[in-house]
Amino acid sequence: MALLIAGVMAYAAPSLARTDLTPQALPPAPVPGSEWRVSVGAGAVFAPDYLGSDSHTLSPLLGPEISWREDTLFLSLRDGLGATILRHGAVSMGAVLRPRFGRDQDDNDALRGMGDIRAAGEAGAFLRYADANWRGSLELRQGFGGHSGLVADARLDRVLRLRPDLILTAGPRLSWGSEDFAETYFGVDAEQSRRSGYQRFAPRDYWFAGVAASVTMRLDTRWSVTAFGEAGQIFGDAADSPLVDGRGSATQALFGLTFNWQFLP
C-alpha cells in the first residue's frame, strides 16, 4: 500500500521527478498525544521539461506528508518512503526509497530520436541531522528499473522562525550521479545518434550544485501555504551533453506553491 501511495505521489509531480529538484518545506507540526503526523499538499510547480532542459512546464503538484513515531516510518514528496533504523539525539540513520520518473522523447523537441527512459526506483541509505535551527541530510542510492546508476545527494537548510506562523528555510544542495546514471540521462549511443542527429557522447559523471529556499505560513491550526524555489547548475561531463549544451541549459530552476492541510484527531 505504501508503494502504491509513493507511485501516486510521484505521478502527481512528474516535473519534479524528471528534474531531480524537490521542494523543501518543514514536515507537519507534531500533534500532542499522537504518534502520527499527516498532511496533504496540493499546488503547482514551474519546472524544466527534463533534467538539462531550457524549457519549463507548469504542472500540478500533489503529495502526502506522513510520519509515524518521529519518522520511524515516513512517506513524503520531500523525503521519499523510508524508515529510521538508528537514532541518537539529533542524528538519525535509515533506509530510503525514492521514485524517479521516466523521460518521454515527446516531452521536448530536443529529445526527439533519443527514445524513452522507463521510470526508475532508487533504494539506499540516509544520514540526517535535525534540530530547531538546522536540517541536513546525506543520501546514497542505487537505481533500478529505468537506470542502474549510483546517485548521492547532500542538503543543508537553515531554519528561521521569523514569527510563530512564518518559517523560512534556505540552504545549499549538491547531487552526484555515476557513469551509468550520466549515460542514461545525458549520453548518446550509436542508435540514438543515428535517429537524433546528435554526435555520440559518453559522459563519465553528473554533478549538480544549487541553493533552495521555502517560506511556509500557517493560516490556522490545519492550513498552511508554502512557496518554494530551487536554482543551480549542472556541471561535470553531463554539462557537455548535446541535450544540455546547445539544445538545453546547464542552469536549472523551479518555483512552486502548495496549500497544505494537516490532519488533526
C-alpha positions as a printed NumPy array, in Angstrom:
array([[  0.   ,   0.   ,   0.   ],
       [  2.81 ,   2.406,   0.848],
       [  4.491,   1.749,  -2.512],
       [  1.215,   2.491,  -4.272],
       [  0.911,   5.807,  -2.44 ],
       [  4.516,   6.621,  -3.356],
       [  3.75 ,   5.97 ,  -7.003],
       [  0.676,   8.219,  -6.922],
       [  2.719,  10.906,  -5.173],
       [  5.387,  10.843,  -7.888],
       [  2.801,  10.709, -10.69 ],
       [  1.228,  13.893,  -9.404],
       [  4.525,  15.73 ,  -9.783],
       [  6.254,  14.437, -12.943],
       [  8.26 ,  17.617, -13.454],
       [  9.937,  17.207, -10.059],
       [ 10.684,  13.55 , -10.659],
       [ 12.193,  14.331, -14.058],
       [ 14.398,  17.201, -12.91 ],
       [ 15.586,  15.824,  -9.57 ],
       [ 14.713,  19.158,  -7.963],
       [ 12.463,  18.778,  -4.944],
       [ 10.539,  21.376,  -2.927],
       [ 11.896,  21.915,   0.551],
       [  9.468,  22.597,   3.389],
       [  9.165,  21.632,   7.013],
       [  7.199,  18.493,   7.914],
       [  3.789,  18.759,   9.603],
       [  3.807,  20.03 ,  13.176],
       [  3.673,  17.342,  15.891],
       [  0.222,  16.53 ,  17.236],
       [  0.184,  16.288,  21.05 ],
       [ -0.693,  12.799,  22.219],
       [ -0.433,  11.235,  18.748],
       [  2.289,   9.091,  17.152],
       [  1.201,  10.217,  13.665],
       [  1.758,  13.385,  11.67 ],
       [ -0.309,  13.513,   8.476],
       [ -0.842,  16.291,   5.95 ],
       [ -1.595,  16.643,   2.233],
       [ -0.265,  19.36 ,  -0.036],
       [ -1.669,  20.471,  -3.4  ],
       [ -0.484,  23.187,  -5.744],
       [  1.599,  23.745,  -8.857],
       [  5.246,  23.804,  -9.885],
       [  7.014,  25.514, -12.798],
       [  9.926,  23.214, -13.646],
       [ 12.193,  22.168, -16.564],
       [ 10.76 ,  19.689, -19.088],
       [ 13.666,  17.331, -18.393],
       [ 16.939,  17.434, -16.488],
       [ 19.063,  19.772, -18.61 ],
       [ 16.182,  21.469, -20.464],
       [ 15.905,  25.21 , -21.065],
       [ 12.107,  24.976, -21.415],
       [  9.698,  24.9  , -18.47 ],
       [  6.236,  23.476, -17.875],
       [  3.618,  24.323, -15.249],
       [  2.414,  21.084, -13.649],
       [  0.051,  20.156, -10.813],
       [  1.644,  19.077,  -7.566],
       [  0.068,  16.708,  -5.056],
       [  1.76 ,  14.818,  -2.252],
       [  1.232,  13.412,   1.224],
       [  3.39 ,  14.016,   4.288],
       [  3.076,  11.045,   6.643],
       [  5.274,  10.321,   9.65 ],
       [  4.921,   7.746,  12.432],
       [  6.853,   7.996,  15.688],
       [  9.094,  10.878,  14.626],
       [  9.985,   9.455,  11.211],
       [ 10.418,   5.86 ,  12.358],
       [  8.353,   5.318,   9.199],
       [  7.747,   8.17 ,   6.74 ],
       [  6.353,   8.936,   3.304],
       [  6.595,  12.32 ,   1.596],
       [  7.419,  14.129,  -1.619],
       [ 10.358,  15.698,   0.189],
       [ 11.86 ,  12.632,   1.884],
       [ 10.551,   9.649,  -0.113],
       [  9.476,   6.38 ,   1.515],
       [ 11.699,   5.212,   4.339],
       [ 12.389,   4.039,   7.846],
       [ 14.682,   5.292,  10.595],
       [ 16.785,   2.411,  11.925],
       [ 19.167,   4.178,  14.314],
       [ 18.712,   7.427,  16.204],
       [ 20.972,   9.32 ,  18.624],
       [ 19.843,  12.772,  19.647],
       [ 19.509,  14.946,  16.545],
       [ 21.243,  12.373,  14.3  ],
       [ 19.381,   9.553,  12.553],
       [ 20.204,   6.828,  10.017],
       [ 17.955,   4.608,   7.961],
       [ 16.755,   3.277,   4.615],
       [ 15.002,   5.222,   1.867],
       [ 13.262,   4.518,  -1.45 ],
       [ 12.675,   7.282,  -3.982],
       [ 10.933,   7.249,  -7.381],
       [ 12.42 ,   8.852, -10.486],
       [ 10.05 ,   9.394, -13.359],
       [ 10.865,   8.22 , -16.846],
       [ 11.586,  10.504, -19.782],
       [  9.497,  10.536, -22.954],
       [ 11.097,  11.671, -26.203],
       [  7.917,  13.638, -26.887],
       [  8.456,  15.757, -23.758],
       [ 10.598,  18.231, -25.698],
       [ 11.819,  18.676, -29.287],
       [ 15.409,  18.302, -28.072],
       [ 14.636,  14.681, -27.102],
       [ 13.32 ,  13.552, -30.494],
       [ 15.102,  10.389, -31.577],
       [ 16.548,   9.739, -28.116],
       [ 13.922,   7.138, -27.209],
       [ 12.074,   6.853, -23.918],
       [ 13.529,   6.135, -20.475],
       [ 11.453,   3.993, -18.137],
       [ 10.555,   5.081, -14.617],
       [ 13.146,   4.094, -12.032],
       [ 13.36 ,   3.446,  -8.338],
       [ 16.324,   4.389,  -6.158],
       [ 16.944,   2.488,  -2.929],
       [ 19.614,   3.322,  -0.395],
       [ 20.545,   4.773,   2.974],
       [ 20.398,   8.189,   4.615],
       [ 22.161,  10.077,   7.397],
       [ 20.297,  13.086,   8.814],
       [ 20.661,  15.838,  11.369],
       [ 17.676,  17.873,  12.529],
       [ 17.216,  20.361,  15.37 ],
       [ 15.249,  23.574,  15.825],
       [ 17.626,  25.586,  13.616],
       [ 19.23 ,  23.185,  11.126],
       [ 18.237,  20.302,   8.849],
       [ 20.902,  18.367,   6.97 ],
       [ 20.978,  15.071,   5.081],
       [ 23.257,  12.777,   3.097],
       [ 21.845,  10.018,   0.87 ],
       [ 23.387,   7.278,  -1.253],
       [ 21.018,   5.313,  -3.523],
       [ 21.235,   2.571,  -6.157],
       [ 18.943,   2.866,  -9.161],
       [ 16.871,   0.062, -10.645],
       [ 14.388,  -0.065, -13.499],
       [ 14.937,   2.993, -15.713],
       [ 18.597,   3.367, -14.728],
       [ 21.192,   1.275, -12.888],
       [ 23.452,   4.075, -11.681],
       [ 24.514,   5.185,  -8.232],
       [ 23.331,   8.604,  -7.017],
       [ 24.134,  10.726,  -3.972],
       [ 22.574,  13.881,  -2.515],
       [ 23.739,  16.315,   0.174],
       [ 21.438,  19.009,   1.588],
       [ 21.622,  21.583,   4.348],
       [ 18.911,  24.013,   5.477],
       [ 18.923,  26.845,   7.975],
       [ 15.525,  27.098,   9.636],
       [ 14.446,  30.616,  10.614],
       [ 11.233,  31.056,  12.6  ],
       [ 10.524,  34.669,  11.735],
       [  7.197,  34.567,  13.599],
       [  5.224,  31.766,  15.239],
       [  3.245,  31.432,  11.987],
       [  6.055,  32.182,   9.478],
       [  9.003,  29.846,   8.793],
       [ 11.848,  30.296,   6.286],
       [ 14.265,  27.546,   5.212],
       [ 17.253,  28.019,   2.901],
       [ 20.479,  26.239,   2.074],
       [ 22.787,  24.572,  -0.447],
       [ 22.305,  21.381,  -2.493],
       [ 24.81 ,  19.019,  -4.086],
       [ 23.996,  15.938,  -6.207],
       [ 26.171,  13.368,  -7.976],
       [ 25.419,  10.571, -10.433],
       [ 27.707,   7.748, -11.532],
       [ 28.699,   6.916, -15.103],
       [ 25.671,   4.612, -15.57 ],
       [ 23.327,   7.377, -14.404],
       [ 25.009,  10.006, -16.606],
       [ 24.93 ,   7.764, -19.686],
       [ 21.214,   7.064, -19.218],
       [ 20.088,  10.686, -18.963],
       [ 22.825,  12.581, -20.82 ],
       [ 24.588,  10.083, -23.087],
       [ 24.052,   9.496, -26.82 ],
       [ 24.765,   5.97 , -28.104],
       [ 25.171,   4.925, -31.743],
       [ 21.459,   4.237, -32.341],
       [ 20.379,   7.466, -30.649],
       [ 22.946,   9.368, -32.706],
       [ 21.556,   7.908, -35.926],
       [ 17.954,   8.797, -35.028],
       [ 18.513,  12.229, -33.463],
       [ 21.454,  13.616, -35.427],
       [ 23.484,  14.247, -32.258],
       [ 27.12 ,  13.219, -32.084],
       [ 27.825,  10.188, -29.926],
       [ 28.505,  11.201, -26.328],
       [ 29.548,   9.118, -23.319],
       [ 29.646,  11.151, -20.074],
       [ 31.506,   9.772, -17.06 ],
       [ 29.55 ,  11.577, -14.336],
       [ 26.813,  14.014, -13.406],
       [ 27.067,  16.825, -10.851],
       [ 24.562,  19.441,  -9.751],
       [ 25.088,  22.257,  -7.238],
       [ 22.478,  24.769,  -6.199],
       [ 20.537,  26.544,  -3.483],
       [ 16.944,  26.12 ,  -2.342],
       [ 14.549,  28.081,  -0.171],
       [ 10.984,  27.869,   1.083],
       [  8.619,  30.06 ,   3.051],
       [  5.758,  28.481,   4.99 ],
       [  2.93 ,  30.5  ,   6.545],
       [  0.455,  28.825,   8.859],
       [ -3.04 ,  30.135,   8.15 ],
       [ -4.693,  28.328,  11.076],
       [ -4.278,  25.078,  13.028],
       [ -4.88 ,  22.922,   9.917],
       [ -3.947,  25.017,   6.891],
       [ -0.643,  26.434,   5.702],
       [  0.804,  27.697,   2.421],
       [  4.356,  27.092,   1.18 ],
       [  6.225,  28.887,  -1.592],
       [  9.469,  27.241,  -2.684],
       [ 12.22 ,  27.552,  -5.251],
       [ 15.491,  25.983,  -6.232],
       [ 18.177,  27.042,  -8.704],
       [ 21.539,  25.565,  -9.611],
       [ 23.992,  24.404, -12.228],
       [ 24.755,  21.086, -13.897],
       [ 28.482,  20.518, -14.234],
       [ 30.918,  17.689, -14.842],
       [ 30.715,  15.678, -18.079],
       [ 26.899,  15.868, -18.1  ],
       [ 27.066,  19.634, -18.765],
       [ 28.703,  18.912, -22.15 ],
       [ 25.861,  16.657, -23.322],
       [ 24.163,  17.819, -26.544],
       [ 20.884,  17.682, -24.571],
       [ 22.292,  20.389, -22.276],
       [ 24.92 ,  22.309, -24.232],
       [ 23.2  ,  23.833, -27.272],
       [ 19.696,  22.326, -27.04 ],
       [ 19.186,  22.859, -23.302],
       [ 20.804,  24.67 , -20.403],
       [ 23.136,  23.739, -17.559],
       [ 21.277,  26.258, -15.374],
       [ 18.209,  24.652, -13.807],
       [ 15.487,  26.232, -11.683],
       [ 11.98 ,  25.63 , -10.433],
       [  9.368,  27.575,  -8.495],
       [  6.153,  26.401,  -6.885],
       [  3.355,  26.959,  -4.422],
       [  1.397,  24.465,  -2.327],
       [ -1.504,  24.645,   0.098],
       [ -1.182,  22.124,   2.898],
       [ -3.896,  20.578,   5.082],
       [ -2.894,  18.789,   8.295],
       [ -4.983,  16.038,   9.797],
       [ -5.8  ,  16.655,  13.466],
       [ -7.632,  13.985,  15.519]])
